[in-house]
PDB file of C-alpha atoms in Angstrom:
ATOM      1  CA  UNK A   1      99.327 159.820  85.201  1.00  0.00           C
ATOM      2  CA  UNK A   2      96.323 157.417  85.766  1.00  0.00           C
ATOM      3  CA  UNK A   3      96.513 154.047  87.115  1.00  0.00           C
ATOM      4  CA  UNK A   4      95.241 150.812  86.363  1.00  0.00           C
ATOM      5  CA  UNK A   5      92.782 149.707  88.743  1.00  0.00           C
ATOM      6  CA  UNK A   6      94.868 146.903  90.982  1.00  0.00           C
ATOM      7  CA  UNK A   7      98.317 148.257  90.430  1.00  0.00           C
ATOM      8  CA  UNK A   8     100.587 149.103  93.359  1.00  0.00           C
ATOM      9  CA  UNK A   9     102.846 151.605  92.267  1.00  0.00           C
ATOM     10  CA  UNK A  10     106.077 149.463  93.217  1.00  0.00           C
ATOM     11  CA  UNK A  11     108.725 147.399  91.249  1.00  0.00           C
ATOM     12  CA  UNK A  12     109.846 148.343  87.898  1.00  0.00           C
ATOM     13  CA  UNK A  13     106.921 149.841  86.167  1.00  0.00           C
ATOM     14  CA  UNK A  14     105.781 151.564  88.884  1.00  0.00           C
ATOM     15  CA  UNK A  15     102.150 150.145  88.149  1.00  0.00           C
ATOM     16  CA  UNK A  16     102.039 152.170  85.244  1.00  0.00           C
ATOM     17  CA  UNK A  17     103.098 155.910  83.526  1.00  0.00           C
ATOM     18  CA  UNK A  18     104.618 157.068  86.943  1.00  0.00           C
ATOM     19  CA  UNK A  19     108.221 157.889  85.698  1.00  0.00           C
ATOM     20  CA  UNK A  20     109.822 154.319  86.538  1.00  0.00           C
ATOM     21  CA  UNK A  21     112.361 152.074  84.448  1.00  0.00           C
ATOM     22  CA  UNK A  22     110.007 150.287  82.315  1.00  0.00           C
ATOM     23  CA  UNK A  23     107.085 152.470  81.152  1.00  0.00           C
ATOM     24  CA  UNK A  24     104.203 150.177  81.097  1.00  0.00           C
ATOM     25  CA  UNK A  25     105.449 147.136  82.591  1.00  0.00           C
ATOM     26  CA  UNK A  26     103.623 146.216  86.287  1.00  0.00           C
ATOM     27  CA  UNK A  27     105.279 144.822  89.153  1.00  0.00           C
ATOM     28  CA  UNK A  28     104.751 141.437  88.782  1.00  0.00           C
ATOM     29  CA  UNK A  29     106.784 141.804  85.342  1.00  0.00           C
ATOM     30  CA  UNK A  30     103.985 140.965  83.043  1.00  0.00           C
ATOM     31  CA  UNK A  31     103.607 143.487  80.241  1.00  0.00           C
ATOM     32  CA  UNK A  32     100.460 145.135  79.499  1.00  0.00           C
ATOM     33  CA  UNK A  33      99.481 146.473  75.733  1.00  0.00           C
ATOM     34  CA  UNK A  34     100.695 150.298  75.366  1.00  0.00           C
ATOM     35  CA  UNK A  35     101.365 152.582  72.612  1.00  0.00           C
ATOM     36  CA  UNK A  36     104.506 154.025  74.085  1.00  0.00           C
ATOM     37  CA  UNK A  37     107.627 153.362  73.068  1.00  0.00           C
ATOM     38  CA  UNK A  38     109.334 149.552  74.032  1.00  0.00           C
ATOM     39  CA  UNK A  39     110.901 149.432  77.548  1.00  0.00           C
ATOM     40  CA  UNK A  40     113.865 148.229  75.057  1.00  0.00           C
ATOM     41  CA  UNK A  41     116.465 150.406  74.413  1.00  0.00           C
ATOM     42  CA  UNK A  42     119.229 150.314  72.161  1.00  0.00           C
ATOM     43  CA  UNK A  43     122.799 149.520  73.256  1.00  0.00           C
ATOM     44  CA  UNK A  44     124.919 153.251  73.089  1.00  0.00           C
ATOM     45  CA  UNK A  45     127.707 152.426  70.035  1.00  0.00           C
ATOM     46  CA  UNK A  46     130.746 153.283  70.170  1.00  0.00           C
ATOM     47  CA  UNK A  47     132.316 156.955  68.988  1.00  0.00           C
ATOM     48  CA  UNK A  48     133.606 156.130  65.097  1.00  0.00           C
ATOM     49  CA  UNK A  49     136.971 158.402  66.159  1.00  0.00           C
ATOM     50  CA  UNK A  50     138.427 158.064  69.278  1.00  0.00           C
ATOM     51  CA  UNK A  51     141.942 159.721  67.910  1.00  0.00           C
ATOM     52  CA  UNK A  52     144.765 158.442  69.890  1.00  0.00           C
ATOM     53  CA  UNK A  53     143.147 156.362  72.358  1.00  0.00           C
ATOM     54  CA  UNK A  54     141.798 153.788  69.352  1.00  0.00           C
ATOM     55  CA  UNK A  55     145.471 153.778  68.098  1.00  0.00           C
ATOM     56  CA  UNK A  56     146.588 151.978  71.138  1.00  0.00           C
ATOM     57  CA  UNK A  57     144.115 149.073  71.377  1.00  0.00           C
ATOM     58  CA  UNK A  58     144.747 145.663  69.494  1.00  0.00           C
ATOM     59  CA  UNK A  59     143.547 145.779  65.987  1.00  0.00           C
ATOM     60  CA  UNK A  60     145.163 142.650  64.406  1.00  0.00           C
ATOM     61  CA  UNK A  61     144.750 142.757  60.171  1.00  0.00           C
ATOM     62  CA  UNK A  62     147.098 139.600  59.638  1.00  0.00           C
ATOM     63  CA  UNK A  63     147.376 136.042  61.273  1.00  0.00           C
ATOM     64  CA  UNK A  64     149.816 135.598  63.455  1.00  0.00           C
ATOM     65  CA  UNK A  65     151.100 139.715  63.548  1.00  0.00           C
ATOM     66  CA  UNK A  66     152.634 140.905  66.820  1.00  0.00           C
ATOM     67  CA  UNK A  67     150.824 142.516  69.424  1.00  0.00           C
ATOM     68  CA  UNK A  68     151.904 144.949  72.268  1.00  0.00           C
ATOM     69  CA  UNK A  69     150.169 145.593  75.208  1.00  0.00           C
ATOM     70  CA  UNK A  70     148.291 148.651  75.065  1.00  0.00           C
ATOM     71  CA  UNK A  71     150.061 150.207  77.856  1.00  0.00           C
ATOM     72  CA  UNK A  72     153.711 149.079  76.466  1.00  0.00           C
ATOM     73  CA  UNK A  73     152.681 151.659  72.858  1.00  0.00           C
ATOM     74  CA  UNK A  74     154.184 154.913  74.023  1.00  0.00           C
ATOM     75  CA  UNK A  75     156.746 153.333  76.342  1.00  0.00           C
ATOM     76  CA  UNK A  76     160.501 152.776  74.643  1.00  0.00           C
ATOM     77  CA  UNK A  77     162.013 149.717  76.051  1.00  0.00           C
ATOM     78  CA  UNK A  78     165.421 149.645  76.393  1.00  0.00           C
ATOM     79  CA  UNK A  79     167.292 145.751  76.281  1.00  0.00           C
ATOM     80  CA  UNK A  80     170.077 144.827  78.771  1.00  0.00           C
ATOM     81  CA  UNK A  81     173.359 144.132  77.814  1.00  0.00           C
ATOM     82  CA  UNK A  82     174.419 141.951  79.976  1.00  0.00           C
ATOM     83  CA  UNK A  83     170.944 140.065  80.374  1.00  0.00           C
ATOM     84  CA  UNK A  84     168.511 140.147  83.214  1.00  0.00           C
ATOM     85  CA  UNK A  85     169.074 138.944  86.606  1.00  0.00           C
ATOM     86  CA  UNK A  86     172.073 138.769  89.107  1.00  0.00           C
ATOM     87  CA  UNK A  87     175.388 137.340  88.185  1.00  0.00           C
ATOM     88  CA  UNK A  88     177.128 134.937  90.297  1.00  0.00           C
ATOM     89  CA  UNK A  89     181.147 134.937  90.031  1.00  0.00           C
ATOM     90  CA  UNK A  90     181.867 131.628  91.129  1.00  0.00           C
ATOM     91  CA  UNK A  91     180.078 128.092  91.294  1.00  0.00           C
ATOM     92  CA  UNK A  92     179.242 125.512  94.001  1.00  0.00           C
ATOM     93  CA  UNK A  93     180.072 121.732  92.592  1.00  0.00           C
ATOM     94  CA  UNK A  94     177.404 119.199  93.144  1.00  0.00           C
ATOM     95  CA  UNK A  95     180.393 117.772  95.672  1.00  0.00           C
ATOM     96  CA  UNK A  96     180.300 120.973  97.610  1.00  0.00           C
ATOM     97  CA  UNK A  97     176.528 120.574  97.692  1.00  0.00           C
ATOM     98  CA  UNK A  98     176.311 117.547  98.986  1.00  0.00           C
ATOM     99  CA  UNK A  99     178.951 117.643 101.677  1.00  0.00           C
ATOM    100  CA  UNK A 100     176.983 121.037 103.195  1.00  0.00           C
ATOM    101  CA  UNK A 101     174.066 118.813 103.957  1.00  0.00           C
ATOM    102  CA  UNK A 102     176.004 115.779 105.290  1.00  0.00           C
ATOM    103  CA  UNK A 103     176.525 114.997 109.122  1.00  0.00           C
ATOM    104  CA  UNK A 104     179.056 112.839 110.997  1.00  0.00           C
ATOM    105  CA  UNK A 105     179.751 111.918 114.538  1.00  0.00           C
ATOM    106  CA  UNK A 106     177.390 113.684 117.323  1.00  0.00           C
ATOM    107  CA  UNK A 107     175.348 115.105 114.669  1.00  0.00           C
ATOM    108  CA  UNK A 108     174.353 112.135 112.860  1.00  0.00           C
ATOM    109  CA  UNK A 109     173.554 110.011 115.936  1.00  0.00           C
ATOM    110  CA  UNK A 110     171.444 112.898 117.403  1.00  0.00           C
ATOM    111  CA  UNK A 111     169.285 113.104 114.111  1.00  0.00           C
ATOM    112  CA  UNK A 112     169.187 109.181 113.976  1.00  0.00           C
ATOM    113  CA  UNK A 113     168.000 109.084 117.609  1.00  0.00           C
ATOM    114  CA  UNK A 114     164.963 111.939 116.633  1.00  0.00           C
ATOM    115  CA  UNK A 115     164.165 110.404 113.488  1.00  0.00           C
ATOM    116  CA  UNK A 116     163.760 106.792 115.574  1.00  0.00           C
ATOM    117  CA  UNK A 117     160.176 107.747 116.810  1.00  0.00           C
ATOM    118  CA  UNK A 118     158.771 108.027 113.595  1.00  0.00           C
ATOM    119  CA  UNK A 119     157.245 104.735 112.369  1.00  0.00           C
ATOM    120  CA  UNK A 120     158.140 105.167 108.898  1.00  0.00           C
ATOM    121  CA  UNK A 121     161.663 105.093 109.874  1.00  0.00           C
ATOM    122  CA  UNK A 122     161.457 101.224 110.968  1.00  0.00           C
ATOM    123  CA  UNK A 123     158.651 100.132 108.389  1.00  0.00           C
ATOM    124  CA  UNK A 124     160.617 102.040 105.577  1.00  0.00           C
ATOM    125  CA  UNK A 125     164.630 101.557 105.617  1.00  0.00           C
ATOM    126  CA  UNK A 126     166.603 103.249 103.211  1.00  0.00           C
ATOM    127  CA  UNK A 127     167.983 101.240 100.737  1.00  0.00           C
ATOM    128  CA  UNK A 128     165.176  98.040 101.536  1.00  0.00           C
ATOM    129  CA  UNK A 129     162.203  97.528 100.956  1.00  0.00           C
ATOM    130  CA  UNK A 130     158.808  98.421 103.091  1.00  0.00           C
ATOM    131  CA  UNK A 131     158.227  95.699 105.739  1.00  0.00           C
ATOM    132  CA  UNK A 132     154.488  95.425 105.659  1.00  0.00           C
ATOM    133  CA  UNK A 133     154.824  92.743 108.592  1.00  0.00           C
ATOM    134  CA  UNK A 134     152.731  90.326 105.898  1.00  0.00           C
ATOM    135  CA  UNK A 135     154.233  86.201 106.810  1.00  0.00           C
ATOM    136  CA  UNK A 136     155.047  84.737 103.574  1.00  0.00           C
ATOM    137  CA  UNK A 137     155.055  80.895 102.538  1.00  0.00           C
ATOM    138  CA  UNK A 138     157.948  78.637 104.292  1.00  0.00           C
ATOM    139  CA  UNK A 139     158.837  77.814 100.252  1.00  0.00           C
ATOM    140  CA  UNK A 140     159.667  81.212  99.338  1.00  0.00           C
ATOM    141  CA  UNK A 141     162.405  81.400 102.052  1.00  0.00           C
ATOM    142  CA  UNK A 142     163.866  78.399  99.949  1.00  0.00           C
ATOM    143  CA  UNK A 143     167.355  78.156  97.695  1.00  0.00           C
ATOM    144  CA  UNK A 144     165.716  77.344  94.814  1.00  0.00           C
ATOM    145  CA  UNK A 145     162.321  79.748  95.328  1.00  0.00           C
ATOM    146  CA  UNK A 146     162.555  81.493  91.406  1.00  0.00           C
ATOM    147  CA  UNK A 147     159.655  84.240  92.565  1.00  0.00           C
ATOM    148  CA  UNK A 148     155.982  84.415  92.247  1.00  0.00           C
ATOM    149  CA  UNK A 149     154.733  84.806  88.393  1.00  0.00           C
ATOM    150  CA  UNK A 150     155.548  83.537  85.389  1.00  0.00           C
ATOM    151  CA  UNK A 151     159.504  83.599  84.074  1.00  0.00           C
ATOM    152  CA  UNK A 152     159.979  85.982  81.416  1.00  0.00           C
ATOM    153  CA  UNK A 153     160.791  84.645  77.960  1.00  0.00           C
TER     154      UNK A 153
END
């Protein structure tokens, strides 16, 4: 093959006619005027009969038609009588529940004495509000104090 004067012979084209990818297109990806046949090549199509293989694939002809997965065709699934999962014979009450979790005596003090370093433990009661440590007004500590806003109607 002959070369252009001022091609290098790398990148797709090759510089021109030297067996690469794109027949007539130079490295720097510009294309140059040539009578041979577009670097452009049709997509391959697909076989029209691909016997059993095309049978398993989705082909949906109606809205809203079951599909099965392609790999579920062949395979017969057979349906539990009893239903899936394990079966328990007996039941815990919500009483039973509760009472597994709860602690009295040694045990309680020694978790209320671990939980006492944490800070959210004195800012945070259970059961009260969080103390923010803001003062209020002396009035709101009054008898007769009916809350901040407007009474509803």
């Amino acid at each position: 093959a002959t070369r252009r004067p001022g091609a290098t012979g790398g990148g797709l084209g090759g510089g021109g006619g030297g067996g690469g990818v794109a027949e007539g297109v130079p490295a720097a990806g510009k294309a140059w005027p040539s009578v041979k046949q577009s670097p452009i090549v049709p997509s391959p199509r697909t076989p029209p009969d691909l016997g059993p293989l095309a049978d398993k694939h989705r082909r949906r002809t109606r809205p809203g038609e079951m599909t099965v997965h392609w790999g579920l065709k062949d395979v017969a699934v057979s349906v539990p009588v009893g239903g899936y999962g394990l079966k328990q014979q007996g039941t815990e009450s919500v009483e039973q529940n509760f009472r597994s979790g709860q602690k009295l005596g040694v045990a309680e003090y020694r978790d209320s004495v671990g939980e006492a370093v944490y800070r959210s433990t004195t800012r945070e009661p259970l059961g009260r509000g969080w103390v923010r440590g803001h003062p209020l007004p002396a009035h709101t500590g009054a008898a007769d104090f009916q809350g901040f806003g407007r009474p509803s109607e």
